[in-house]
Amino acid sequence: SYRGIVLALGASGCLGGLVLVAVDGDLIPVQAFTSTDPGEGKKKLVVLGTGWGGMSFLKQIDTRQYDVKIISPRNYFVFTPLLPSVTNGTVEARSIAEPVRRMLSSTGKQVDFYESECVNIDAVNKKLLCRDASNVRVKGKEDFEVDYDYLIVAVGAMSNTFGTEGVKEYCHFLKELEDAEKIRESVVDCFETACLPHLSDEERKRMLSFVIVGGGPTGVEFAAELYDLVSEDLASLYPSVKDLVTVTVIQSGDHILNTFDHRISKFAEEKFQRDGVTVKTNCRVLKVNEKDVLVKEKATGQEVHVPFGMAVWSTGIGTRPVLTKFMKTIGQTDRRVLATDEWLRVKGCKDVWAVGDCATIEQRKVVDDIAYLFEKADIDKSGTLEIEEFQRTMEKARERYPQLEVYLQRQKFRHVVDMVKISPGDAKEKAMHLNVDEFKKSLAQVDKQLKLFPATAQVAAQQGAYLAACFNALPKKDYKPEGPERIRGEGRHRFRQFQYRHMGQFAPLGSEQCGAELPGDWVSIGRSTQWLWYSVYASKQVSWRTRALVLFDWTKRLFFGRDSSRM
Ligand code: FAD
């Protein structure tokens, strides 16, 4: 539950209907939508996926205007920020899952749901090939076709092994509910096996070595949850082996949590050090064997074997097979996720939109604007750098790409960020200190990073809500062509481009401590932040049922500890 995010007010709030997506007077190219003419029957709108993006769209879409179908192999929605809490039994799996049909019926919407997997998207003929992948199916009738007029792709992503040998065979992932349950079972299994009488000390030690590959928010939160489980519950239940337990986080960068403010990242590293959780930074995993991972230390070039009883791989996300195939047909072969424009339309085909982890907006514009300003302004001579224009551009950039500031700071360009606040009068002196070449280099780096929109529930939910609002407003706009349209660049536009509003992010660090980046550049760390985390995530549950279950699980853990039975 990191990037986790003060899903507050926004992210998951979209599902709770809290987010307002302004559409009137906003801009989207006219050719983006073909109108829905109620006289000719409703247009067929198909949504792929029942995750954050898909369900946020469905919550908002007006089904009186469209014939809506949803297709997904999962007939439930998962509140992913609490997945790490399922791995140690703090929260039960079913407490964070809400059936899709229940969510739809509570809104009174007329939507058909097909529990199946889309295996092929034919954007030319507007047909989807779907497959019933469940255990119960009619033999010979597994596959069927679905037509669409408009398609919303929200299939999310899968764990990325980056082709590392042995990962699929020997590591756990932490992406789906089943993954979290398997991890929970596996941890307890390691403890039980380590207690068997015929094992050597070395085997016992290996069995209780837990390795987490990836020091991002998911990996760090899982490590923290694991530490809590061991120290608060298992240590007293398995006294004979408790001292043999080790937890190691392997991270390729020089810090863990490097998408967070450096204070949170530092706090996490220091806390892990106090807790005895080993953090190996600047290390790349070359291969995973049955009993160990082979790690290369970047600084020394040395290769070391790190033994494990259980390993969790959490290094990033990759493309689902259906999209890899689809991307080939629309000329997007060199990418990891679908490229869309800023109205979320998939590039290279018609009437297909994509939201969430499976998509990224190619957004060069603001970065280009900043680069252009720096090129234009002869900083050393004039000093003024058209400071007001620069400030406006930076403000826009910060609003749209909250990570921009983080990257600039990391690249030691804090003074660039500070320039946003200085007055034109002071600009001359301050601007003199900028080294244009270095800044441009840093900007190139930023540009590279920004193309990858953060893969978070917050983004997916906002995109789903935005798109639904556009679709809902569309017929109205068609009937009132004199409406709030504007002329811009290459043609008429109706809706504003999608704009991401970053609401902050959480990093739970275990032992009732949490780090949070809050809106307005606030950073908060400690126990009180953990209470904020509890309240935000309780309030952001998608139904009263899951809210009650989660609160009950937290209370149960407080009084009775976590359940260590292996089912
Ligand atoms: P998903 O939510 O993954 O949904 C994809 C949907 O598509 C699923 O229903 C899936 O079954 C379906 N699908 C898959 N293949 C097909 C197919 N072929 N045909 C049809 N349907 C298909 N983000 C935050 O903002 N805050 C957090 O605290 C946070 N914590 C996280 C913790 C963990 C452990 C993980 C794994 C992620 C976390 N995230 C968090 C990230 C967040 O969960 C994702 O960014 C978000 O789920 C993306 O939403 P999505 O709709 O794109 O995809």
Coordinates of C-alpha atoms and ligand atoms in Angstrom, one line a residue:
S1 CA 0.0 0.0 0.0
Y2 CA 2.6 2.4 -1.0
R3 CA 2.5 4.3 -4.0
G4 CA -0.1 3.2 -2.0
I5 CA -1.0 6.5 -1.8
V6 CA -3.1 8.8 0.1
L7 CA -5.6 7.3 -2.2
A8 CA -7.3 9.8 -0.1
L9 CA -9.9 11.9 -1.6
G10 CA -9.0 10.8 -5.1
A11 CA -7.6 7.5 -6.2
S12 CA -9.8 4.9 -4.9
G13 CA -12.1 7.7 -4.1
C14 CA -13.1 7.5 -7.7
L15 CA -14.7 4.2 -6.9
G16 CA -16.4 5.7 -3.9
G17 CA -17.6 8.4 -6.3
L18 CA -15.7 11.2 -4.6
V19 CA -13.7 12.4 -7.5
L20 CA -15.2 15.0 -9.8
V21 CA -13.9 14.9 -13.3
A22 CA -14.5 18.1 -15.0
V23 CA -15.6 17.6 -18.5
D24 CA -17.7 20.5 -19.6
G25 CA -15.7 22.9 -21.7
D26 CA -12.8 20.5 -21.6
L27 CA -11.0 19.3 -24.6
I28 CA -10.9 16.2 -26.7
P29 CA -10.5 15.9 -30.4
V30 CA -13.9 15.6 -32.1
Q31 CA -12.9 12.5 -34.0
A32 CA -12.2 10.8 -30.7
F33 CA -15.8 9.6 -30.3
T34 CA -18.5 8.7 -32.8
S35 CA -21.8 9.8 -31.4
T36 CA -24.2 7.6 -29.6
D37 CA -27.6 8.1 -31.3
P38 CA -30.3 6.8 -29.1
G39 CA -32.5 6.6 -32.1
E40 CA -30.3 3.9 -33.7
G41 CA -29.9 1.9 -30.6
K42 CA -27.1 2.0 -28.1
K43 CA -23.4 1.7 -29.0
K44 CA -21.7 -1.5 -27.7
L45 CA -19.1 -0.5 -25.1
V46 CA -16.9 -3.3 -23.9
V47 CA -14.5 -3.0 -20.8
L48 CA -11.7 -5.5 -20.3
G49 CA -10.7 -5.9 -16.7
T50 CA -12.3 -5.6 -13.3
G51 CA -9.4 -3.9 -11.5
W52 CA -9.0 -0.3 -10.5
G53 CA -9.3 1.2 -14.0
G54 CA -12.2 -1.0 -15.2
M55 CA -14.3 -0.7 -12.1
S56 CA -13.8 3.0 -11.7
F57 CA -15.0 3.4 -15.3
L58 CA -18.0 1.2 -14.6
K59 CA -19.0 3.0 -11.5
Q60 CA -19.4 6.2 -13.4
I61 CA -20.6 5.2 -16.8
D62 CA -24.2 6.0 -17.7
T63 CA -25.5 2.6 -18.9
R64 CA -28.7 4.2 -20.2
Q65 CA -26.6 5.6 -23.0
Y66 CA -24.5 2.5 -23.8
D67 CA -24.8 -1.2 -24.0
V68 CA -22.1 -2.1 -21.6
K69 CA -20.3 -5.4 -21.3
I70 CA -17.4 -6.3 -19.0
I71 CA -15.0 -9.1 -19.5
S72 CA -12.5 -10.4 -17.0
P73 CA -11.2 -13.7 -15.8
R74 CA -11.8 -12.4 -12.2
N75 CA -15.3 -11.9 -11.0
Y76 CA -14.2 -9.7 -8.1
F77 CA -12.4 -6.5 -7.5
V78 CA -9.3 -6.5 -5.2
F79 CA -8.2 -3.7 -3.0
T80 CA -4.6 -4.1 -3.9
P81 CA -3.1 -1.7 -1.3
L82 CA -3.9 -4.2 1.4
L83 CA -2.5 -7.2 -0.5
P84 CA 0.8 -7.2 1.5
S85 CA -1.4 -7.4 4.7
V86 CA -2.9 -10.7 3.4
T87 CA 0.6 -12.3 3.1
N88 CA 1.0 -12.4 6.9
G89 CA -2.7 -12.8 7.8
T90 CA -3.3 -9.3 9.2
V91 CA -6.2 -9.2 6.8
E92 CA -8.0 -12.1 5.3
A93 CA -8.1 -12.5 1.5
R94 CA -11.8 -12.3 1.2
S95 CA -12.0 -9.1 3.3
I96 CA -10.4 -7.1 0.4
A97 CA -12.3 -8.7 -2.5
E98 CA -15.7 -7.5 -3.6
P99 CA -17.7 -9.4 -6.2
V100 CA -18.2 -7.5 -9.4
R101 CA -21.8 -8.4 -9.7
R102 CA -22.5 -7.1 -6.3
M103 CA -20.7 -3.8 -7.0
L104 CA -22.7 -3.4 -10.2
S105 CA -26.1 -4.3 -8.7
S106 CA -25.5 -1.8 -5.8
T107 CA -25.3 1.0 -8.4
G108 CA -28.4 -0.4 -10.3
K109 CA -26.5 -0.5 -13.6
Q110 CA -27.4 -2.6 -16.5
V111 CA -24.1 -4.3 -17.4
D112 CA -23.4 -7.8 -18.7
F113 CA -20.4 -9.5 -17.1
Y114 CA -18.6 -12.4 -18.8
E115 CA -16.1 -14.3 -16.6
S116 CA -13.5 -15.0 -19.2
E117 CA -10.2 -13.9 -20.6
C118 CA -9.8 -11.8 -23.7
V119 CA -7.2 -13.6 -25.8
N120 CA -7.3 -11.5 -29.0
I121 CA -8.2 -8.0 -29.9
D122 CA -9.1 -7.5 -33.5
A123 CA -9.2 -3.7 -33.8
V124 CA -9.9 -3.7 -37.6
N125 CA -13.1 -5.8 -37.4
K126 CA -13.9 -4.6 -33.8
K127 CA -14.1 -8.2 -32.4
L128 CA -12.7 -9.8 -29.3
L129 CA -11.9 -13.4 -28.9
C130 CA -12.6 -14.5 -25.4
R131 CA -11.9 -17.8 -23.5
D132 CA -13.6 -19.3 -20.5
A133 CA -10.5 -20.1 -18.5
S134 CA -12.3 -21.4 -15.4
N135 CA -12.4 -25.0 -14.1
V136 CA -16.1 -25.4 -15.1
R137 CA -16.6 -25.0 -18.8
V138 CA -18.5 -26.6 -21.7
K139 CA -16.0 -28.8 -23.7
G140 CA -15.4 -27.5 -27.2
K141 CA -17.2 -24.2 -26.3
E142 CA -14.4 -22.5 -24.4
D143 CA -14.0 -19.7 -27.0
F144 CA -16.5 -17.1 -28.1
E145 CA -16.5 -13.7 -29.9
V146 CA -17.8 -10.4 -28.7
D147 CA -18.3 -7.3 -30.9
Y148 CA -17.7 -3.8 -29.8
D149 CA -18.1 -0.2 -31.0
Y150 CA -15.9 1.2 -28.3
L151 CA -13.3 -0.8 -26.3
I152 CA -11.8 0.2 -23.0
V153 CA -8.7 -1.9 -22.2
A154 CA -8.0 -2.1 -18.5
V155 CA -6.3 -5.5 -18.1
G156 CA -3.5 -4.2 -15.8
A157 CA -0.1 -5.8 -16.0
M158 CA 1.8 -8.9 -14.8
S159 CA 4.9 -9.3 -12.8
N160 CA 8.1 -8.8 -14.8
T161 CA 11.0 -11.2 -14.4
F162 CA 13.1 -9.3 -16.9
G163 CA 14.0 -12.7 -18.4
T164 CA 15.9 -13.7 -15.2
E165 CA 16.4 -17.4 -15.2
G166 CA 14.7 -19.4 -12.5
V167 CA 12.3 -16.7 -11.3
K168 CA 9.1 -18.2 -12.5
E169 CA 10.1 -21.6 -11.1
Y170 CA 11.4 -20.7 -7.7
C171 CA 10.0 -17.3 -6.7
H172 CA 6.7 -16.1 -5.5
F173 CA 5.1 -13.0 -7.0
L174 CA 2.9 -10.5 -5.1
K175 CA 0.4 -9.3 -7.7
E176 CA -2.9 -11.2 -7.2
L177 CA -4.9 -12.4 -4.2
E178 CA -3.8 -16.0 -4.8
D179 CA -0.2 -14.9 -4.7
A180 CA -0.7 -13.3 -1.3
E181 CA -2.3 -16.5 0.0
K182 CA 0.4 -18.7 -1.3
I183 CA 3.0 -16.5 0.4
R184 CA 1.2 -16.7 3.7
E185 CA 1.1 -20.5 3.5
S186 CA 4.7 -20.7 2.4
V187 CA 6.0 -18.6 5.3
V188 CA 4.4 -20.8 7.9
D189 CA 5.5 -23.9 5.9
C190 CA 9.1 -22.7 6.2
F191 CA 8.8 -22.4 10.0
E192 CA 7.1 -25.8 10.3
T193 CA 9.7 -27.5 8.1
A194 CA 12.6 -25.8 10.0
C195 CA 11.3 -27.5 13.2
L196 CA 11.5 -31.0 11.8
P197 CA 14.0 -33.1 13.8
H198 CA 16.1 -34.5 11.0
L199 CA 17.3 -31.3 9.4
S200 CA 20.8 -30.0 9.8
D201 CA 21.4 -26.5 11.3
E202 CA 22.4 -25.3 7.9
E203 CA 19.2 -26.5 6.3
R204 CA 17.2 -25.0 9.1
K205 CA 18.9 -21.7 8.6
R206 CA 18.3 -21.7 4.9
M207 CA 14.6 -22.6 5.4
L208 CA 14.2 -19.5 7.5
S209 CA 16.0 -17.2 5.1
F210 CA 13.5 -14.9 3.4
V211 CA 14.7 -13.0 0.3
I212 CA 12.8 -10.2 -1.3
V213 CA 14.0 -9.1 -4.7
G214 CA 13.0 -5.4 -5.3
G215 CA 13.2 -2.5 -2.9
G216 CA 10.2 -0.7 -4.3
P217 CA 7.1 0.0 -2.3
T218 CA 5.6 -3.5 -2.6
G219 CA 8.9 -5.3 -1.7
V220 CA 9.5 -3.0 1.2
E221 CA 6.0 -3.3 2.5
F222 CA 6.1 -7.0 2.3
A223 CA 9.5 -7.1 4.1
A224 CA 7.9 -5.0 6.9
E225 CA 4.8 -7.2 7.1
L226 CA 7.0 -10.3 7.3
Y227 CA 9.1 -8.8 10.0
D228 CA 6.0 -8.0 12.0
L229 CA 4.6 -11.5 11.6
V230 CA 7.9 -13.0 12.8
S231 CA 8.6 -10.7 15.7
E232 CA 5.0 -10.4 16.9
D233 CA 3.6 -13.9 16.4
L234 CA 5.9 -16.6 15.1
A235 CA 8.9 -15.9 17.4
S236 CA 6.8 -17.0 20.4
L237 CA 5.3 -20.0 18.6
Y238 CA 8.6 -21.3 17.2
P239 CA 11.1 -20.4 20.0
S240 CA 13.6 -23.1 19.0
V241 CA 14.2 -21.6 15.6
K242 CA 13.4 -17.9 16.0
D243 CA 17.0 -16.8 16.1
L244 CA 17.7 -18.4 12.8
V245 CA 15.4 -16.1 10.8
T246 CA 16.8 -13.6 8.3
V247 CA 15.1 -11.2 6.0
T248 CA 17.0 -9.8 3.1
V249 CA 15.9 -7.1 0.6
I250 CA 17.9 -7.0 -2.7
Q251 CA 17.7 -3.7 -4.5
S252 CA 19.4 -2.8 -7.8
G253 CA 19.4 1.0 -7.1
D254 CA 21.4 2.7 -4.3
H255 CA 18.3 3.2 -2.1
I256 CA 15.1 1.4 -1.3
L257 CA 11.8 3.3 -1.9
N258 CA 13.5 5.5 -4.4
T259 CA 10.3 6.9 -5.8
F260 CA 9.7 8.4 -2.3
D261 CA 11.0 11.5 -0.6
H262 CA 14.6 10.8 0.5
R263 CA 13.6 11.3 4.2
I264 CA 11.2 8.3 4.0
S265 CA 13.7 6.2 2.1
K266 CA 16.3 7.0 4.8
F267 CA 13.9 6.3 7.6
A268 CA 13.0 3.0 6.1
E269 CA 16.7 2.0 5.7
E270 CA 17.5 2.9 9.3
K271 CA 14.4 1.1 10.6
F272 CA 15.3 -2.0 8.7
Q273 CA 18.9 -1.8 10.1
R274 CA 17.5 -1.6 13.6
D275 CA 15.2 -4.5 13.0
G276 CA 17.9 -6.7 11.6
V277 CA 16.4 -6.7 8.1
T278 CA 19.4 -6.7 5.7
V279 CA 19.2 -4.4 2.7
K280 CA 21.6 -5.1 -0.1
T281 CA 21.6 -2.1 -2.5
N282 CA 23.4 -1.9 -5.8
C283 CA 22.9 -5.6 -6.4
R284 CA 21.5 -7.3 -9.5
V285 CA 20.1 -10.8 -9.4
L286 CA 21.6 -12.8 -12.2
K287 CA 19.8 -16.1 -11.6
V288 CA 17.5 -17.8 -9.2
N289 CA 18.3 -21.4 -8.3
E290 CA 16.2 -23.8 -6.2
K291 CA 17.9 -22.8 -3.0
D292 CA 19.5 -19.5 -3.6
V293 CA 19.7 -16.4 -5.7
L294 CA 22.9 -15.5 -7.5
V295 CA 23.6 -11.8 -6.9
K296 CA 26.2 -9.5 -8.6
E297 CA 27.4 -6.6 -6.5
K298 CA 27.7 -3.6 -8.8
A299 CA 30.6 -1.9 -7.0
T300 CA 32.9 -4.9 -6.7
G301 CA 31.6 -7.1 -9.6
Q302 CA 31.6 -9.9 -7.1
E303 CA 29.0 -12.7 -7.5
V304 CA 27.5 -14.1 -4.3
H305 CA 24.9 -16.8 -3.5
V306 CA 22.1 -15.7 -1.1
P307 CA 20.3 -18.8 0.2
F308 CA 16.6 -18.8 0.8
G309 CA 13.7 -20.9 2.1
M310 CA 11.3 -18.5 0.4
A311 CA 11.9 -15.8 -2.2
V312 CA 9.5 -13.1 -3.4
W313 CA 10.1 -11.3 -6.7
S314 CA 8.8 -7.8 -6.8
T315 CA 10.7 -5.8 -9.4
G316 CA 8.2 -4.2 -11.6
I317 CA 5.5 -4.9 -14.2
G318 CA 5.4 -6.4 -17.6
T319 CA 2.9 -6.8 -20.5
R320 CA 0.0 -9.3 -20.6
P321 CA 0.2 -11.7 -23.5
V322 CA -3.0 -10.4 -25.1
L323 CA -1.5 -7.0 -25.3
T324 CA 1.8 -8.1 -26.6
K325 CA -0.1 -9.6 -29.5
F326 CA -2.3 -6.6 -29.9
M327 CA 0.6 -4.2 -29.9
K328 CA 2.2 -6.1 -32.8
T329 CA -0.9 -5.5 -34.9
I330 CA -1.0 -1.8 -34.3
G331 CA 2.7 -1.1 -34.7
Q332 CA 3.6 -0.7 -31.0
T333 CA 6.2 -3.4 -30.9
D334 CA 9.0 -1.6 -29.1
R335 CA 7.0 -0.9 -25.9
R336 CA 6.2 -2.5 -22.6
V337 CA 2.7 -0.9 -22.3
L338 CA 0.1 0.5 -24.7
A339 CA 0.9 4.0 -25.8
T340 CA -2.1 6.4 -25.7
D341 CA -2.5 10.0 -26.4
E342 CA -3.6 12.4 -23.7
W343 CA -7.2 11.5 -24.2
L344 CA -6.3 7.9 -23.4
R345 CA -6.9 6.8 -27.0
V346 CA -4.6 3.9 -28.0
K347 CA -2.3 5.0 -30.8
G348 CA -2.4 3.2 -34.0
C349 CA -6.1 2.1 -34.0
K350 CA -9.6 3.5 -33.7
D351 CA -12.2 3.4 -30.9
V352 CA -9.9 1.8 -28.4
W353 CA -9.0 3.5 -25.1
A354 CA -6.6 2.2 -22.4
V355 CA -6.4 2.9 -18.7
G356 CA -4.3 1.9 -15.7
D357 CA -1.1 -0.2 -15.6
C358 CA -1.5 -1.5 -19.2
A359 CA -1.1 2.0 -20.7
T360 CA 1.0 5.0 -20.6
I361 CA 0.4 8.5 -22.0
E362 CA 3.2 9.7 -24.2
Q363 CA 3.7 13.1 -22.7
R364 CA 6.6 14.9 -24.0
K365 CA 4.9 18.3 -24.1
V366 CA 5.7 19.9 -20.8
V367 CA 9.2 18.5 -20.6
D368 CA 9.8 19.8 -24.1
D369 CA 8.4 23.2 -23.0
I370 CA 10.9 23.4 -20.2
A371 CA 13.8 22.3 -22.3
Y372 CA 12.8 24.9 -24.9
L373 CA 12.7 27.7 -22.4
F374 CA 16.2 26.8 -21.2
E375 CA 17.4 26.8 -24.7
K376 CA 15.7 30.0 -25.5
A377 CA 16.9 31.9 -22.5
D378 CA 20.5 32.8 -22.5
I379 CA 20.7 32.3 -18.8
D380 CA 24.3 33.4 -18.2
K381 CA 23.7 36.6 -19.9
S382 CA 20.2 37.8 -19.3
G383 CA 19.8 35.9 -16.0
T384 CA 16.1 36.6 -16.0
L385 CA 15.2 33.5 -18.0
E386 CA 11.8 34.8 -18.6
I387 CA 11.2 33.7 -15.1
E388 CA 7.5 34.1 -15.1
E389 CA 7.1 32.0 -18.1
F390 CA 9.5 29.4 -16.6
Q391 CA 7.5 29.4 -13.4
R392 CA 4.2 28.9 -15.2
T393 CA 5.7 26.0 -17.1
M394 CA 7.1 24.4 -14.0
E395 CA 3.8 24.8 -12.2
K396 CA 2.1 23.0 -15.0
A397 CA 4.7 20.4 -15.0
R398 CA 4.5 19.8 -11.3
E399 CA 0.8 19.5 -11.4
R400 CA 0.9 16.9 -14.1
Y401 CA 4.0 15.1 -13.2
P402 CA 4.5 15.1 -9.5
Q403 CA 7.5 12.9 -10.0
L404 CA 9.2 15.6 -11.9
E405 CA 10.2 17.4 -8.7
V406 CA 11.4 14.2 -7.1
Y407 CA 13.6 13.5 -10.1
L408 CA 15.0 17.0 -10.3
Q409 CA 15.8 16.8 -6.6
R410 CA 17.4 13.5 -7.0
Q411 CA 19.5 14.9 -9.8
K412 CA 20.6 17.6 -7.4
F413 CA 18.6 20.3 -9.2
R414 CA 16.8 21.5 -6.1
H415 CA 17.6 25.1 -7.1
V416 CA 15.6 24.5 -10.3
V417 CA 12.6 23.5 -8.2
D418 CA 13.2 26.5 -5.9
M419 CA 13.1 28.9 -8.8
V420 CA 9.4 28.3 -9.0
K421 CA 9.1 30.2 -5.8
I422 CA 11.5 33.1 -6.4
S423 CA 10.4 36.5 -7.4
P424 CA 11.3 37.9 -10.9
G425 CA 13.4 40.5 -9.1
D426 CA 15.7 37.8 -7.5
A427 CA 15.7 35.7 -10.6
K428 CA 18.8 37.2 -12.2
E429 CA 21.1 36.3 -9.3
K430 CA 19.7 32.8 -8.8
A431 CA 19.5 32.0 -12.4
M432 CA 23.2 32.6 -12.8
H433 CA 23.9 29.5 -10.8
L434 CA 22.2 27.2 -13.3
N435 CA 24.3 25.1 -15.5
V436 CA 22.3 24.8 -18.6
D437 CA 24.1 21.8 -20.0
E438 CA 23.8 19.8 -16.8
F439 CA 20.2 20.8 -16.5
K440 CA 19.5 19.5 -20.0
K441 CA 21.1 16.3 -19.2
S442 CA 19.0 15.9 -16.2
L443 CA 15.9 16.8 -18.2
A444 CA 16.6 14.1 -20.7
Q445 CA 16.7 11.7 -17.7
V446 CA 13.4 13.1 -16.5
D447 CA 11.9 12.8 -19.9
K448 CA 12.8 9.1 -20.0
Q449 CA 11.2 8.4 -16.7
L450 CA 8.1 10.4 -17.3
K451 CA 7.0 8.4 -20.2
L452 CA 6.2 5.7 -17.8
F453 CA 3.2 7.0 -15.9
P454 CA 3.3 5.7 -12.3
A455 CA 1.6 2.3 -12.2
T456 CA -0.7 2.9 -9.3
A457 CA -4.3 2.4 -8.4
Q458 CA -4.6 6.2 -8.1
V459 CA -3.8 6.7 -11.7
A460 CA -5.9 3.8 -12.9
A461 CA -9.0 5.0 -10.9
Q462 CA -8.7 8.6 -12.1
Q463 CA -8.3 7.5 -15.7
G464 CA -11.4 5.3 -15.5
A465 CA -13.5 8.1 -13.9
Y466 CA -12.2 10.6 -16.5
L467 CA -13.1 8.3 -19.4
A468 CA -16.6 7.5 -18.1
A469 CA -17.2 11.2 -17.7
C470 CA -16.2 11.9 -21.3
F471 CA -18.4 9.1 -22.6
N472 CA -21.3 10.3 -20.5
A473 CA -21.0 13.8 -21.7
L474 CA -20.6 12.9 -25.3
P475 CA -24.2 12.6 -26.5
K476 CA -25.1 15.9 -24.8
K477 CA -22.2 17.5 -26.7
D478 CA -23.4 16.1 -30.0
Y479 CA -26.9 17.4 -29.5
K480 CA -25.5 20.9 -28.7
P481 CA -22.8 21.4 -31.2
E482 CA -22.7 25.0 -30.4
G483 CA -21.7 24.0 -26.8
P484 CA -18.5 24.8 -25.1
E485 CA -16.1 23.8 -27.8
R486 CA -12.9 25.5 -28.6
I487 CA -10.6 25.6 -31.5
R488 CA -7.1 24.4 -30.9
G489 CA -4.2 23.3 -33.1
E490 CA -5.2 20.5 -35.4
G491 CA -8.9 20.7 -34.9
R492 CA -11.9 21.1 -32.7
H493 CA -11.7 19.6 -29.2
R494 CA -14.4 18.8 -26.7
F495 CA -12.8 17.4 -23.6
R496 CA -9.8 18.3 -21.7
Q497 CA -6.9 15.9 -21.8
F498 CA -6.6 13.6 -18.9
Q499 CA -4.8 15.3 -16.0
Y500 CA -3.5 13.3 -13.2
R501 CA -3.8 14.7 -9.7
H502 CA -1.3 13.2 -7.3
M503 CA -2.8 12.7 -3.9
G504 CA 0.4 11.6 -2.2
Q505 CA 1.6 8.1 -1.2
F506 CA 2.1 5.9 1.8
A507 CA 4.9 3.6 2.7
P508 CA 4.0 1.3 5.6
L509 CA 7.2 0.2 7.3
G510 CA 6.0 -2.2 10.0
S511 CA 5.9 -1.9 13.8
E512 CA 3.0 0.5 13.5
Q513 CA 5.3 3.0 11.6
C514 CA 4.5 4.5 8.3
G515 CA 5.9 7.2 5.9
A516 CA 3.7 9.4 3.8
E517 CA 4.0 12.0 1.2
L518 CA 1.0 14.2 1.5
P519 CA -0.4 16.8 -0.9
G520 CA 1.4 20.1 -0.7
D521 CA 4.9 18.5 -0.4
W522 CA 4.3 17.4 3.2
V523 CA 6.2 14.4 4.5
S524 CA 5.0 12.6 7.6
I525 CA 6.7 9.6 9.2
G526 CA 5.9 7.7 12.4
R527 CA 3.1 6.1 14.4
S528 CA 0.6 8.9 13.8
T529 CA 1.1 8.4 10.1
Q530 CA 0.2 4.8 10.6
W531 CA -3.1 5.9 12.1
L532 CA -3.6 8.1 9.1
W533 CA -3.0 5.0 6.9
Y534 CA -5.5 3.0 8.8
S535 CA -8.2 5.7 8.5
V536 CA -7.5 6.4 4.8
Y537 CA -7.6 2.7 3.8
A538 CA -10.6 2.0 6.0
S539 CA -12.5 4.9 4.4
K540 CA -11.4 3.9 0.9
Q541 CA -12.8 0.4 0.9
V542 CA -15.2 -0.1 -1.9
S543 CA -18.2 -1.3 0.1
W544 CA -19.4 -1.3 3.7
R545 CA -19.0 -5.0 3.7
T546 CA -15.3 -5.0 3.0
R547 CA -14.8 -2.0 5.3
A548 CA -16.4 -3.9 8.1
L549 CA -14.4 -7.0 7.4
V550 CA -11.1 -5.1 7.2
L551 CA -11.8 -3.3 10.5
F552 CA -12.8 -6.6 12.1
D553 CA -9.5 -8.2 10.9
W554 CA -7.4 -5.4 12.3
T555 CA -9.2 -5.6 15.6
K556 CA -8.9 -9.4 15.7
R557 CA -5.2 -9.1 15.1
L558 CA -4.9 -6.7 18.0
F559 CA -6.5 -9.0 20.5
F560 CA -5.6 -12.5 19.2
G561 CA -2.5 -12.0 17.0
R562 CA -2.3 -13.5 13.5
D563 CA -3.4 -16.9 12.6
S564 CA -0.5 -19.2 11.8
S565 CA -2.4 -22.3 10.7
R566 CA -1.5 -23.7 7.3
M567 CA -4.6 -24.5 5.4
Ligands
FAD1 P1 -5.6 -4.3 -12.2 O1 -6.2 -3.6 -11.0 O2 -4.5 -5.2 -12.1 O3 -6.8 -5.0 -13.0 C1 -6.6 -5.7 -14.2 C2 -7.9 -6.5 -14.4 O4 -7.8 -7.0 -15.7 C3 -8.1 -7.7 -13.5 O5 -9.5 -7.7 -13.2 C4 -7.7 -8.8 -14.3 O6 -8.3 -10.0 -13.9 C5 -8.2 -8.4 -15.7 N1 -7.6 -9.1 -16.8 C6 -6.3 -9.5 -16.9 N2 -6.1 -10.1 -18.1 C7 -7.2 -10.0 -18.8 C8 -7.7 -10.4 -20.1 N3 -6.8 -11.0 -20.9 N4 -8.9 -10.1 -20.5 C9 -9.8 -9.5 -19.6 N5 -9.4 -9.1 -18.4 C10 -8.2 -9.3 -18.0 N6 -1.4 1.3 -6.1 C11 -1.7 2.4 -5.3 O7 -2.1 3.4 -5.8 N7 -1.6 2.3 -4.0 C12 -1.1 1.2 -3.3 O8 -1.0 1.2 -2.1 C13 -0.8 0.1 -4.1 N8 -0.4 -1.0 -3.5 C14 -0.1 -2.1 -4.2 C15 0.3 -3.3 -3.6 C16 0.5 -4.4 -4.3 C17 0.9 -5.7 -3.7 C18 0.3 -4.4 -5.8 C19 0.6 -5.6 -6.6 C20 -0.1 -3.2 -6.4 C21 -0.3 -2.1 -5.6 N9 -0.7 -0.9 -6.2 C22 -1.0 0.2 -5.5 C23 -0.7 -0.8 -7.7 C24 -2.2 -1.0 -8.1 O9 -2.7 -2.1 -7.6 C25 -2.2 -1.0 -9.7 O10 -1.6 0.1 -10.2 C26 -3.7 -1.1 -10.1 O11 -4.2 -2.3 -9.7 C27 -3.8 -0.9 -11.6 O12 -5.1 -1.0 -12.0 P2 -5.6 -1.6 -13.4 O13 -7.0 -1.5 -13.5 O14 -4.7 -1.1 -14.4 O15 -5.2 -3.2 -13.2

